[in-house]
Structures are given as C-alpha cells and as structure tokens.
Short mmCIF file of C-alpha atoms in Angstrom, two decimals:
data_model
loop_
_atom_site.label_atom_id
_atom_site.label_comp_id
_atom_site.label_asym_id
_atom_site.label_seq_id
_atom_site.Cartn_x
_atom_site.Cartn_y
_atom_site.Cartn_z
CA UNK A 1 -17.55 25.18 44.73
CA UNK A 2 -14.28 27.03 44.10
CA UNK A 3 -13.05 27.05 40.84
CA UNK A 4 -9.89 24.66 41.36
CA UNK A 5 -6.22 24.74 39.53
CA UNK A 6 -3.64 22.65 39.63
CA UNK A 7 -0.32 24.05 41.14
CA UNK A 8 2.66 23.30 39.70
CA UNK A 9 4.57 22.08 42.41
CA UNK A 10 1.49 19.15 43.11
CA UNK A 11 2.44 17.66 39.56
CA UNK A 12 5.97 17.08 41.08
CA UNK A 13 5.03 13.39 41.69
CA UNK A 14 3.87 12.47 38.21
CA UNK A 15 6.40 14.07 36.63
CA UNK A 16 9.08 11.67 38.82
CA UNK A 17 6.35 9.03 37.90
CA UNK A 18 6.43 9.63 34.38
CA UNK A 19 10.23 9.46 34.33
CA UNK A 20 10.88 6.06 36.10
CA UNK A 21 8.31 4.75 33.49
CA UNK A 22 10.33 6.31 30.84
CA UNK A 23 13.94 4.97 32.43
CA UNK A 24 11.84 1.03 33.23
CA UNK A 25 10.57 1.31 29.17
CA UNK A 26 13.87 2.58 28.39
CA UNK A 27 15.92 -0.40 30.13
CA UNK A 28 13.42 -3.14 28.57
CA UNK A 29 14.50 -1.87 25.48
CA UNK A 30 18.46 -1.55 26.03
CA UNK A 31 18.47 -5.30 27.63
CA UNK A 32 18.42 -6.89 24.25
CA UNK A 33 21.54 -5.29 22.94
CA UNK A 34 23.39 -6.58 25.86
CA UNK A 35 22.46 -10.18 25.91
CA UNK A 36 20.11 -11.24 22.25
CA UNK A 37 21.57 -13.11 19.98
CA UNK A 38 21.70 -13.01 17.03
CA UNK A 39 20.90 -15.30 13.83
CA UNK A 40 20.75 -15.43 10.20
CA UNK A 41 18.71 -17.53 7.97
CA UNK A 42 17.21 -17.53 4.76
CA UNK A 43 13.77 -15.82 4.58
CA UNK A 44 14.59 -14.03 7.51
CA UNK A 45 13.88 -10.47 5.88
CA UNK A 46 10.88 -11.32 4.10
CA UNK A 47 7.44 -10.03 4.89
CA UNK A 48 5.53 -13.26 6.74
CA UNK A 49 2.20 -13.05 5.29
CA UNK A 50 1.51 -17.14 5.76
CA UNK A 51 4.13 -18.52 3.80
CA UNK A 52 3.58 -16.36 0.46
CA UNK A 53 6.07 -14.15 -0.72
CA UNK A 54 5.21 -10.53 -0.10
CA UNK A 55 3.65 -8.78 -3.57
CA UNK A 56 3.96 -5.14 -3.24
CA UNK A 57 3.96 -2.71 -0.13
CA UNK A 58 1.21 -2.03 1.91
CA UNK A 59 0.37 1.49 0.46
CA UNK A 60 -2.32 -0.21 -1.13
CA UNK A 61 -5.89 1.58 -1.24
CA UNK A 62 -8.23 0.69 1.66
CA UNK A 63 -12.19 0.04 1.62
CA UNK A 64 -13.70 3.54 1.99
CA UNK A 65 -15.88 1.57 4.98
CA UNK A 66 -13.26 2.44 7.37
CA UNK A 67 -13.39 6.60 6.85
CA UNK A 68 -17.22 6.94 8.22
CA UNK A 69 -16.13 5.59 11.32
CA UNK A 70 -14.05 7.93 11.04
CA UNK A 71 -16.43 10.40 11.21
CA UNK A 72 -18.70 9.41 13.45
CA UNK A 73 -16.12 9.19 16.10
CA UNK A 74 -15.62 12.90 15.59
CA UNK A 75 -19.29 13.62 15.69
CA UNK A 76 -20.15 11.74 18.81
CA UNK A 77 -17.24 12.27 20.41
CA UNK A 78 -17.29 15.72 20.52
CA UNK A 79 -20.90 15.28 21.50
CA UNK A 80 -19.88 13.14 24.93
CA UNK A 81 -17.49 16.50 25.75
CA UNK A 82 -20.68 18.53 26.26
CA UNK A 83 -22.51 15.74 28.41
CA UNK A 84 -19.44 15.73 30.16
CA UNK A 85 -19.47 19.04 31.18
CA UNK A 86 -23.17 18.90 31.84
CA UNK A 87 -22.18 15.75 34.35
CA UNK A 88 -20.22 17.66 36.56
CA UNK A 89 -22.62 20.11 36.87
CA UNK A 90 -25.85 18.38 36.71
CA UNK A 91 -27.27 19.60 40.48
CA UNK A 92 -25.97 23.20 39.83
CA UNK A 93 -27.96 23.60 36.49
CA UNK A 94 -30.89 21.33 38.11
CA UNK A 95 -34.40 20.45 35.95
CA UNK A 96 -34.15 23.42 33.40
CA UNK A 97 -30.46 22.07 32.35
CA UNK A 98 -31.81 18.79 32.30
CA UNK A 99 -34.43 19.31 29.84
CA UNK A 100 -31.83 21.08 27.62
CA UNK A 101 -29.88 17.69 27.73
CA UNK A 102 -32.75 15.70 27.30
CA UNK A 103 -33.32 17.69 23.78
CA UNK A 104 -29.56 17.26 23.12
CA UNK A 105 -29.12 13.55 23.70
CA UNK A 106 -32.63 13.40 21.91
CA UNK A 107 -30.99 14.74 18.37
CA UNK A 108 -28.08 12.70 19.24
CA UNK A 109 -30.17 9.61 18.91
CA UNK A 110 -31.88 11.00 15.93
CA UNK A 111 -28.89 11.23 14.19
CA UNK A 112 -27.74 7.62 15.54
CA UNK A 113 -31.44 6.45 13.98
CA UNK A 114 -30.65 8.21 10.51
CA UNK A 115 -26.90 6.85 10.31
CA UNK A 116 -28.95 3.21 11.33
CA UNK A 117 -31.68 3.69 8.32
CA UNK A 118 -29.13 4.85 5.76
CA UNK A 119 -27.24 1.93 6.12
CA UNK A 120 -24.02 3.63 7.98
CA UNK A 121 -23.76 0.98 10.29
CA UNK A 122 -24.14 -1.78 8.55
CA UNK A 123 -20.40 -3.08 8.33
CA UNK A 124 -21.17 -6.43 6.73
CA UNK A 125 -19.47 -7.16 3.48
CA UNK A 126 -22.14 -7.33 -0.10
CA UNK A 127 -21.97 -10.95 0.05
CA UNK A 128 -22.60 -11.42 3.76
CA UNK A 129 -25.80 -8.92 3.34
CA UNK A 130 -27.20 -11.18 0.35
CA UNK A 131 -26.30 -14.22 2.52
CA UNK A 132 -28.73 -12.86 5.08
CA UNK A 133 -31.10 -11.51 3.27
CA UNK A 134 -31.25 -14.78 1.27
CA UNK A 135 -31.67 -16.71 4.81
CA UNK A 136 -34.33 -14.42 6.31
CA UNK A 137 -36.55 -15.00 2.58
CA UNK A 138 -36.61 -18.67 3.42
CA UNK A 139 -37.65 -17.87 7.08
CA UNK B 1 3.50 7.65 54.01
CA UNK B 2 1.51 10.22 51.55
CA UNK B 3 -0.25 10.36 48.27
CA UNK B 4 3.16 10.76 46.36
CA UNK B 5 5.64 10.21 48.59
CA UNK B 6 9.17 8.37 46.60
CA UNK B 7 8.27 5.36 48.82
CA UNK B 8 4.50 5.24 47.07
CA UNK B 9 5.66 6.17 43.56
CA UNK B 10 8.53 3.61 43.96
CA UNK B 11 6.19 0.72 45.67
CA UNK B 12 2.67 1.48 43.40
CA UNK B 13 4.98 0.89 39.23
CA UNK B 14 6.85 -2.08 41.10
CA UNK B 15 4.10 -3.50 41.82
CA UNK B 16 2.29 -2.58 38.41
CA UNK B 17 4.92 -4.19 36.83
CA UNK B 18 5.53 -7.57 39.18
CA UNK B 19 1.51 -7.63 38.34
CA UNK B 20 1.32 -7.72 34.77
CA UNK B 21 4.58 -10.35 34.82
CA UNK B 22 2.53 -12.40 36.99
CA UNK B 23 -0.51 -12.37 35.16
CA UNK B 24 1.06 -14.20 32.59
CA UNK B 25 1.88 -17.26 34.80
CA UNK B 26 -1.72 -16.56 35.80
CA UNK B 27 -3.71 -16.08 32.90
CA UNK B 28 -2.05 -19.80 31.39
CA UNK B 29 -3.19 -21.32 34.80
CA UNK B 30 -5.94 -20.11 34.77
CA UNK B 31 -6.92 -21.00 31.48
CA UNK B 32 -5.32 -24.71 31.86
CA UNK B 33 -8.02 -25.16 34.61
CA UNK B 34 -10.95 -23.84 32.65
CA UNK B 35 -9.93 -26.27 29.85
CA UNK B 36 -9.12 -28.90 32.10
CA UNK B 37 -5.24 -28.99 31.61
CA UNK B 38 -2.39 -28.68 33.84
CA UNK B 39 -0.81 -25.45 32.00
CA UNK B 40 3.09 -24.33 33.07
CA UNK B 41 4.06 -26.18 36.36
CA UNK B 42 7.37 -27.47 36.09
CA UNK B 43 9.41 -24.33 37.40
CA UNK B 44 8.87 -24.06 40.71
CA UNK B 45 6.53 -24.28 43.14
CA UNK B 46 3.39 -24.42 40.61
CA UNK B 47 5.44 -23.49 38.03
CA UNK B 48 5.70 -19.75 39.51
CA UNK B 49 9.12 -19.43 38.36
CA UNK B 50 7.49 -19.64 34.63
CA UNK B 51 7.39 -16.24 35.09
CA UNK B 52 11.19 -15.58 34.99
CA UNK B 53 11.98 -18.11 32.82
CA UNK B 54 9.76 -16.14 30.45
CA UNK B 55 11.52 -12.97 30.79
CA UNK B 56 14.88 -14.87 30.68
CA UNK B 57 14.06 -16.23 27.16
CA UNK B 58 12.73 -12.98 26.17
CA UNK B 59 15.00 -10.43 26.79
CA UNK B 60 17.87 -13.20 25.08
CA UNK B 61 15.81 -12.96 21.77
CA UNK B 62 17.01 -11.01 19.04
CA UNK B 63 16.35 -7.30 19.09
CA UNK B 64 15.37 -7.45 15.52
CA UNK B 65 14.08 -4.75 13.28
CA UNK B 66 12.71 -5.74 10.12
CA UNK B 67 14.98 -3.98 6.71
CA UNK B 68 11.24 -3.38 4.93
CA UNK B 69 10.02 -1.46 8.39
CA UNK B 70 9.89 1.88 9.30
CA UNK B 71 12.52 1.90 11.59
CA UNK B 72 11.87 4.82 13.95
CA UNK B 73 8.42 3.96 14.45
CA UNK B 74 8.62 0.47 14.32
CA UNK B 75 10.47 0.71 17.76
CA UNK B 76 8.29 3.82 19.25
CA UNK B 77 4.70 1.77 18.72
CA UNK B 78 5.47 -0.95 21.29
CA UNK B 79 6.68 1.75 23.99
CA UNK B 80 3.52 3.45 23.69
CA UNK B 81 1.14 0.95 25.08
CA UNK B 82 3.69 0.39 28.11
CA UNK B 83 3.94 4.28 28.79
CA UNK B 84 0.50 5.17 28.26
CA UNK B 85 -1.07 2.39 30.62
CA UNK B 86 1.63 2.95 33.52
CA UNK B 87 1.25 6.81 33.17
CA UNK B 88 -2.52 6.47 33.63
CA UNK B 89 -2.10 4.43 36.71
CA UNK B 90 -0.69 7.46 39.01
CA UNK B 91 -4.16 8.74 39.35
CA UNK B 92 -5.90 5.53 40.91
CA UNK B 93 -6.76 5.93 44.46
CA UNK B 94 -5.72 2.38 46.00
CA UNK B 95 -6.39 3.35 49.69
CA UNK B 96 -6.58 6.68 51.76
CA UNK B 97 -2.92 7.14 51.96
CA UNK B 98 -1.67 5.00 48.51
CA UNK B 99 -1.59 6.57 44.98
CA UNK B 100 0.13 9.14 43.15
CA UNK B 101 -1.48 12.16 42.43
CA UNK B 102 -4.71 13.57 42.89
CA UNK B 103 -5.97 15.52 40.36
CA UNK B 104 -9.77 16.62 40.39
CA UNK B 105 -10.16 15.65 36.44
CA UNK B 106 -8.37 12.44 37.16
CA UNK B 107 -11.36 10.55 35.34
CA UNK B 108 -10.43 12.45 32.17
CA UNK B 109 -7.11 11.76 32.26
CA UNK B 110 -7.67 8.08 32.74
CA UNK B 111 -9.65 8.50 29.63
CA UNK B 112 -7.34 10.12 27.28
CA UNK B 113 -4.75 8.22 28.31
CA UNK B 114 -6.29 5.26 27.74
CA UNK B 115 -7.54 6.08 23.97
CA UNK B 116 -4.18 7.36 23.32
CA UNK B 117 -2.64 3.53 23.74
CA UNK B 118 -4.08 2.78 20.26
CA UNK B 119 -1.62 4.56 18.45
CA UNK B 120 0.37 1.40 19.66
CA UNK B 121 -1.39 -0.89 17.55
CA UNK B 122 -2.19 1.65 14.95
CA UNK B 123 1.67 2.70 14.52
CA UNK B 124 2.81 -0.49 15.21
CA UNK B 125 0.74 -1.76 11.81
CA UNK B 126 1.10 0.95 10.18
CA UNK B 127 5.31 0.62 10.55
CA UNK B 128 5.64 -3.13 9.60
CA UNK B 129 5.05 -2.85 5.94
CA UNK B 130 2.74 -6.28 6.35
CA UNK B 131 -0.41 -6.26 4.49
CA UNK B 132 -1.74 -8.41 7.66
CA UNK B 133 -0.55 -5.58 10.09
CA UNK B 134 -1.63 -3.10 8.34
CA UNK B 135 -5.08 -4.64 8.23
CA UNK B 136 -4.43 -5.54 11.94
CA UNK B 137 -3.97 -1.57 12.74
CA UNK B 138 -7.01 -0.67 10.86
CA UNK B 139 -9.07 -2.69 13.01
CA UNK B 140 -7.73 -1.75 15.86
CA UNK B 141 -8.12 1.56 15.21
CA UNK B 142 -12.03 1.27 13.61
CA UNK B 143 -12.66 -0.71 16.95
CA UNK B 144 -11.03 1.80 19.29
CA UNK B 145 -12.79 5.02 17.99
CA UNK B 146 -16.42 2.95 18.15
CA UNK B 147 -15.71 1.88 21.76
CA UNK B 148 -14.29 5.00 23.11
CA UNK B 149 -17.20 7.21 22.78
CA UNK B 150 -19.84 5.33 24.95
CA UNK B 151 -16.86 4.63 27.64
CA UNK B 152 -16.88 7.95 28.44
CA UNK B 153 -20.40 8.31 28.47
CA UNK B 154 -20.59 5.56 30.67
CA UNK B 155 -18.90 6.62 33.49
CA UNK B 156 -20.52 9.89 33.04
CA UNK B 157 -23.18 8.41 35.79
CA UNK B 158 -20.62 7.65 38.29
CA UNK B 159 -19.61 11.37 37.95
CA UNK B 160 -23.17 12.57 38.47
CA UNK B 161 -23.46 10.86 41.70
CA UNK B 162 -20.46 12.09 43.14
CA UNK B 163 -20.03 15.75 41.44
CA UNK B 164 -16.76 15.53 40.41
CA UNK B 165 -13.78 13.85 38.32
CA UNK B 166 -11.57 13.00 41.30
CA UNK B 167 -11.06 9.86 41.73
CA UNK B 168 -10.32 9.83 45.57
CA UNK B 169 -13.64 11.92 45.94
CA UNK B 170 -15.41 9.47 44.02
CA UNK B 171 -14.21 6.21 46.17
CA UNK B 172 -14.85 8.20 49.02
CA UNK B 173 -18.65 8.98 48.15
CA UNK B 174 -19.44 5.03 47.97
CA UNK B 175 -18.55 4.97 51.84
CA UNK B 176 -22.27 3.65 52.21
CA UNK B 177 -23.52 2.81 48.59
CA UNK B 178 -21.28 1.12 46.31
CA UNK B 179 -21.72 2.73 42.68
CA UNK B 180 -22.74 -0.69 41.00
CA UNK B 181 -26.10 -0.52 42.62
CA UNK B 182 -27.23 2.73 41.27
CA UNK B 183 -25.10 2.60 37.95
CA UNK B 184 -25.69 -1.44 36.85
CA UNK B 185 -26.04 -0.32 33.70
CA UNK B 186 -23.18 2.01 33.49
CA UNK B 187 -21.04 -0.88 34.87
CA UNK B 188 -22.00 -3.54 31.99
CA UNK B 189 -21.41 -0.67 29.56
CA UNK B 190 -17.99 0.17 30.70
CA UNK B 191 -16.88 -3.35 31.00
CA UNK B 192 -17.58 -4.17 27.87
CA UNK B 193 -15.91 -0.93 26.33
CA UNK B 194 -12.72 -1.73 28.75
CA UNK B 195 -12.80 -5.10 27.23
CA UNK B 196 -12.66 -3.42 23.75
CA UNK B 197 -10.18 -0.97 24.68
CA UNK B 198 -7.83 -3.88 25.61
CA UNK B 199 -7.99 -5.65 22.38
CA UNK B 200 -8.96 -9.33 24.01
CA UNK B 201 -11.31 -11.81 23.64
CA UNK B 202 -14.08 -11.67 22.41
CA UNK B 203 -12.61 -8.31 20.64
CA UNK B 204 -9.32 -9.39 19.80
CA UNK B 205 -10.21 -9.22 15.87
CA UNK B 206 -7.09 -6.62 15.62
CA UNK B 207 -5.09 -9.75 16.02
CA UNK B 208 -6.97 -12.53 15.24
CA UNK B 209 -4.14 -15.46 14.54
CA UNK B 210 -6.51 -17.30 11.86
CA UNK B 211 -7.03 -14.46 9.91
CA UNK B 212 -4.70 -12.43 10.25
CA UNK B 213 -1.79 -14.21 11.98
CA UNK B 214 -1.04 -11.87 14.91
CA UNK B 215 -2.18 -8.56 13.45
CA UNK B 216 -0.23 -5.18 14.11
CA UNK B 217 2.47 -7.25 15.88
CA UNK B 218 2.84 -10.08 13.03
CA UNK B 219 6.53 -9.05 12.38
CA UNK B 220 7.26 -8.01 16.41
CA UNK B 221 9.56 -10.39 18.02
CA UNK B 222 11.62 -10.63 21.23
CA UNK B 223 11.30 -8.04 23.96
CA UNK B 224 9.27 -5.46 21.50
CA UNK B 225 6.73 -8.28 20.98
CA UNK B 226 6.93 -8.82 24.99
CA UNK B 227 6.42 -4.92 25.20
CA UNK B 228 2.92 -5.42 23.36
CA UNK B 229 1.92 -8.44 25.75
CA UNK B 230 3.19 -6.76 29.26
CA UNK B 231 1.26 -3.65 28.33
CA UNK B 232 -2.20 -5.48 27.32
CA UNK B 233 -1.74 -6.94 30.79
CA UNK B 234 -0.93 -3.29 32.08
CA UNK B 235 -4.06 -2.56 30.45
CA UNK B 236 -6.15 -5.11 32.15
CA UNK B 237 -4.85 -4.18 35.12
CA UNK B 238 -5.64 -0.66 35.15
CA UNK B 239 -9.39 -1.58 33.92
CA UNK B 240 -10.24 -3.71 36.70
CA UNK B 241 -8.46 -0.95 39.39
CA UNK B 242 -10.52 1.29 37.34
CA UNK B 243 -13.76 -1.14 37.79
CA UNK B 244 -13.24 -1.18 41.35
CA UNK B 245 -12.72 2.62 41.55
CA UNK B 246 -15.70 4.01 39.84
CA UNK B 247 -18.36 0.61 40.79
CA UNK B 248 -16.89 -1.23 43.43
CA UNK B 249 -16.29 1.09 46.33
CA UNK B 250 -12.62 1.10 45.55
CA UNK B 251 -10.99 0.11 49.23
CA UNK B 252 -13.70 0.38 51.18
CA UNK B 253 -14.09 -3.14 52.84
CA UNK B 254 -14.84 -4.71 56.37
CA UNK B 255 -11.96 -5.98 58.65
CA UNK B 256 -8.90 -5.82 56.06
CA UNK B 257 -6.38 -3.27 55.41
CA UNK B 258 -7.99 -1.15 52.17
CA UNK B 259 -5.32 -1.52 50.40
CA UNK B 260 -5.87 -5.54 50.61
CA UNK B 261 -9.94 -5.05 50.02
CA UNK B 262 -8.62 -3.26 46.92
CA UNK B 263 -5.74 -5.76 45.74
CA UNK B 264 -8.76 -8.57 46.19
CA UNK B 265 -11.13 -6.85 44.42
CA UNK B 266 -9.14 -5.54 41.74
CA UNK B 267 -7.65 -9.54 41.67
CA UNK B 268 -11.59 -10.87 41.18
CA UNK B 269 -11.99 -8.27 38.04
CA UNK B 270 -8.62 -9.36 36.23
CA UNK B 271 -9.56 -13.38 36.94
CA UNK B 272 -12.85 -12.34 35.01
CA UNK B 273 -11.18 -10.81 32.02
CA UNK B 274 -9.20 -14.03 31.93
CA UNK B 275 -12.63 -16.38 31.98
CA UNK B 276 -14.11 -13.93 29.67
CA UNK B 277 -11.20 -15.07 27.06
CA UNK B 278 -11.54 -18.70 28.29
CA UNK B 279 -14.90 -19.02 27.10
CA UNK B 280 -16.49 -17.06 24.62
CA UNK B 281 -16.29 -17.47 20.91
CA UNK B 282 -14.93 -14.06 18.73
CA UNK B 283 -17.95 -12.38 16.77
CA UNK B 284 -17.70 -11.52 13.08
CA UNK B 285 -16.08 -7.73 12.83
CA UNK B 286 -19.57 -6.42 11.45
CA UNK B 287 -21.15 -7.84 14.61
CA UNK B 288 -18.88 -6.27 16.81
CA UNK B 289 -18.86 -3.05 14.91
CA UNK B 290 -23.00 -2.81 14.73
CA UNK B 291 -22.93 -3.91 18.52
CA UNK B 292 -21.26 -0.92 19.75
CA UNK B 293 -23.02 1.70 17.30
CA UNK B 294 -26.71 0.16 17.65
CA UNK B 295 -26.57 -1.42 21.21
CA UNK B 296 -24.11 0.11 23.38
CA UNK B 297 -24.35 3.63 22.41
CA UNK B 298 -27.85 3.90 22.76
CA UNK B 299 -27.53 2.09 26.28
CA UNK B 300 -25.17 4.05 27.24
CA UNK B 301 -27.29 7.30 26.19
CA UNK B 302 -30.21 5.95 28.42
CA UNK B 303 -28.52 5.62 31.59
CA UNK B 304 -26.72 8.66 31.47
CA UNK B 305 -30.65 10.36 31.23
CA UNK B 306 -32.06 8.26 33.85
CA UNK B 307 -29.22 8.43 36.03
CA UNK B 308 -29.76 12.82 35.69
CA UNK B 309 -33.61 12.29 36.57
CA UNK B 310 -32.85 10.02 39.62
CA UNK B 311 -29.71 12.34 40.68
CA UNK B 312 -32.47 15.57 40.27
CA UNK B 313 -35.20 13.75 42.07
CA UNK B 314 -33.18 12.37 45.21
CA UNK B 315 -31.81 15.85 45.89
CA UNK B 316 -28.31 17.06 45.93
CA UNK B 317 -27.55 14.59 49.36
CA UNK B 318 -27.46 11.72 46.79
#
C-alpha cells in the first residue's frame, strides 16, 4: 500500500462546501433582524428557572463527580487512538500484532475492572445507593 | 456528474437541509400514529405545508439575546451544531458518482466532527447564565465524553474488514457481504452511541423538560432555538447515512438507482430513531452513565478482538 496524502487542490470541494454552510448558517441567522419582532414585557430579562426568581449566577461550585469522567475520557480515549491504528493495519502486522493487542485491550479492561471495584462508576447519588442497598437487604 | 462537482455540492446540503426541515413534519406524524393521534394535518396535503409554516413563525420570532448572557457565545453555540453536522456530511459516499470528497481517513473525520458538536450544548449552557443550562451542559458534556470512546471503537471492526478509513472503499467492499452480518455487534454498539451522540430519547437527560426544563437551550428562543432543533435532525440524519455506510451496504441494492437504495435505507434508519423516542421511557442519569462504562465499553472491547481473530483466520481475501 502506498503511503497516501492528500493534495491540496482535492480539498477544493470541501472548502466550497464548508463555505455555503457557513453563508446558509450565516443567512438563518441574519433573517431575524429583517423580519422578528419585537416585544417587551415584564419578566422578560429574568433568568426562567420555573417561575423562581434567579438567586445568584451560575459560577456556583459543581459535584466533583463530573471531573473523573473527565478523566477517563482522556485515558480511554487516547487508548482507542492506538487500536485505531492497529485497525488499519491489522493483516499487515498479522498474529504477532494481534497478541500485542490482545495484552493491550487486556490491561485496558483491567483498568475498566479496577475503576468498577473502586466505585468510579458508580454515578448514583448517597441516597439512591442506601435506597438500593436497603432494597437488595430485604431481597 | 463527479464526486464534487458544484452541481453535487449544490444538490447533496439542499437536500441535507430540505431533509432535516422535513423531518420535523415527519417525526410529529410519525409520532401522532404511534400514539394513535392525528398530529399536524391541516396545512396542506397531510399537513406537509406544516413544514413552512414552521419556518415562517420561526424566523418572525424575536432574535433575542438574553442581558445576563454571554453575548458572543451565546450566539456562536447554536451555529456549531449546524456547521459541524453539515461539514461532516461531505465525506458520505451516497452512490458511485454522489458525494463530496473522498478522503481515505474519512471515518475519522466523521468522528471528530461529530464529538466536536458538543461544544454546542456545552457552550450553549455554559453562555446562558441559567443554573438549569448550566446543569443541562454538564450533562451533555459527561454523556458525550462516555459515549464517544466506544463509538470509535465500534466501528473499528468495519475498518478491519475493509483495510481502510475511506468511506467509498468501505461501501464498495460490502458488494457481496453487507457489514451487519459480520459486525452485529459493532452495529448495536454504534447505534446506541449515535443515539447518545444526538442527545434523544432515551438519552435526552441534557434536556430533560421535567427536570430541567429544556436544558442548555432553556433561555434559546426563535431561530437560535430552531438552530439547535434543525441540527439534532442534521445529526440524525448523518447517523443513519452513516448506519447505512459502514453496516448496510451503503447503495448497493437490486433494481433501483443507488442513490434511491440509499435515500430508502437511510429513510428506514431515521423512522427508527423516531420510534425509538416514541416508545421508550428515559433511564435515571446513573443508569445511563454505568451503562456505557460497564456494558458498552466492554462490548465494544470484545468485538473489536473477535472481529481481529476472525479477520486473521479468514485470510487477507476477507
């Protein structure tokens, strides 16, 4: 297989692509402007949050639960670039590549079983868990 | 006519675009028959002209931008979605003559372009100074990164069989054997992830309306909010092309033009997402987070292996 690169000139047709999508988003946006109108009322430029007037802004501090996923997204993604490039190549590199994946993907799912055991995935909130836990004691 | 010729650039967005305006006449249809009602029909024959009547009352709403809201970005999130999921559909092959572009990494392009449409919802939240946004954006976001890494993997099999990231190559190799035979698995895992990836039912938590009363776009209105809906439509659009690319032979077919066994099949795969919403129930965010890490993922991991073994065994004429 020859190693292949993409000439300049062949990217002429996305380029006009990515233009008209540009100029349609572009038009969608200008339309308004032309024809809205245009109202006033009372609680107009209030926050909705349901009917409650707004307390604060929303640089509030956020449940640390979200940053591990975070993380893991990092981890495993960058993992799936390697099997990616193993993919591709997966006749050329044949059984001896294949066993080097299979130890790969194997410590991936180690890891996967660790982050499972420690409790990483768990997502539910504290009084969810003791709801369940309290429902699987009764049986 | 050629793979990017101005007639084929000109015909392929029109079209993306009359799609994803139809599918909203299409989708409340559809739905009205599921749920045994009648759904828009007034305008029309079968209330088709719904559609423009829509965009009518859309484009005449205020262009409003909240005073508490990030201005810049406020505006920027909602053209996001819309430029990312058109731009990603100039590399689907629709038949041996239709598309774009051909690149040979066109499957990674799909990708990143794809993950790169949650900065919509994650800017979009972040910009609207609403706690409910905000919360909306966050998980969006949490959902996105969990879902993303086993749809790549997941296609990873297709690529195996056919060698290569090219699209076009790949439709072409399922002359004889479509992909979904070999790849089931693959298939279920990608569906589900594209079904993540475009925020709907049963994984629209980022904007669930009772708990969070529309989520990143609580404060959108008028053509900005109609920016959001066109380009989750967009999105489904380009997933079910995308189905039908990598599983379903692309436009490979017997006695119709391919690019009509491609509309058709393509057609089948965006009905689905639509009975998909019509009837299942949304899980509990937990449940849809520990689905993708402890399910999904490991699924995912397993076909890719067995897929290798069988590629390795059958021989390189696979």
């Amino acid at each position: 297989m020859n190693v292949d690169r993409v000439q300049v000139e062949s990217l002429v047709p996305l380029a006009i692509y990515f233009l008209l999508v540009l100029g349609v988003v572009g038009v969608m946006l200008a339309i308004p402007r032309f024809v809205a109108q245009r109202r006033r009322s009372q609680a107009r430029d209030e926050p909705f949050e349901s009917g409650i007037l707004s307390v604060g802004d929303t640089h509030l501090h956020l449940g640390v639960h979200f940053w591990p996923i975070a993380i893991f997204f990092v981890i495993f993604d960058l993992e799936a670039i390697f099997i990616f490039a193993w993919a591709v190549a997966v006749r050329e590199v044949g059984w001896p590549g294949y066993l080097e994946m299979l130890v790969f993907v194997s410590v991936l799912l180690a890891a996967l079983v660790y982050l499972w055991k420690l409790g990483a995935l768990d997502w539910r909130t504290r009084r969810q868990q003791l709801q369940d836990s309290l429902l699987s004691e009764r049986g | 006519m050629s793979v990017g010729s101005p007639l084929n650039i000109g015909l392929i967005l029109g079209a993306v675009i009359a799609t994803a305006a139809v599918l909203i006449w299409v989708e409340r249809r559809l739905l009205a028959v599921w749920q045994d009602r009648l759904g828009p029909n007034r305008l029309g024959p079968l209330g088709l002209l719904q559609v423009a009547a829509d965009m009518i009352k859309i484009l005449s709403k205020e262009d409003w931008v909240p005073p508490f809201a990030d201005k810049g970005v406020f505006v920027f999130a909602p053209t996001v979605i819309m430029v990312t999921m058109l731009t990603a559909f100039a590399v689907v092959p629709i038949a041996p003559d239709v598309g774009i572009i051909d690149f040979n990494f066109g499957l990674l392009y799909f990708l990143a372009l794809s993950s790169l449409s949650v900065y919509s919802a994650v800017l979009a939240g972040y910009a609207s100074n609403n706690k409910y946004s905000l919360y909306g954006a966050l998980r969006a976001s949490a959902q996105t990164l969990s879902y993303e890494v086993f749809m790549g993997l997941s296609v990873m099999g297709v690529v195996m069989l056919a060698g290569t990231f090219d699209l076009r190559v790949i439709v072409e190799a399922q002359q004889n054997l479509w992909y979904i035979v070999p790849q089931c698995l693959g298939f279920a895992v990608f569906f589900i992830a594209a079904l993540a990836e475009s925020h709907r039912t049963p994984f629209d938590l980022p904007e669930a309306e009772h708990e969070l009363v529309a989520g990143f776009h609580t404060e959108y209105s008028g053509i900005k909010f109609g920016m959001f809906f066109v380009g989750e439509y967009i999105g489904i659009t380009l997933s079910s092309a995308m189905m039908v690319t990598l599983f379903f032979g692309g436009w490979h077919g017997p006695l119709l033009p391919p690019v009509v066994w491609f509309v058709l099949k393509t057609a089948v795969f965006i009905m689905l997402f639509i009975l998909i919403r019509g009837s299942l129930p949304r899980p509990r965010y937990d449940q849809l987070m520990a689905f993708g890490w402890k399910v999904m993922l490991p699924l995912a991991l397993v076909n890719l292996m067995l897929t290798g073994a069988l590629v390795l065994m059958v021989g390189s004429d696979a």
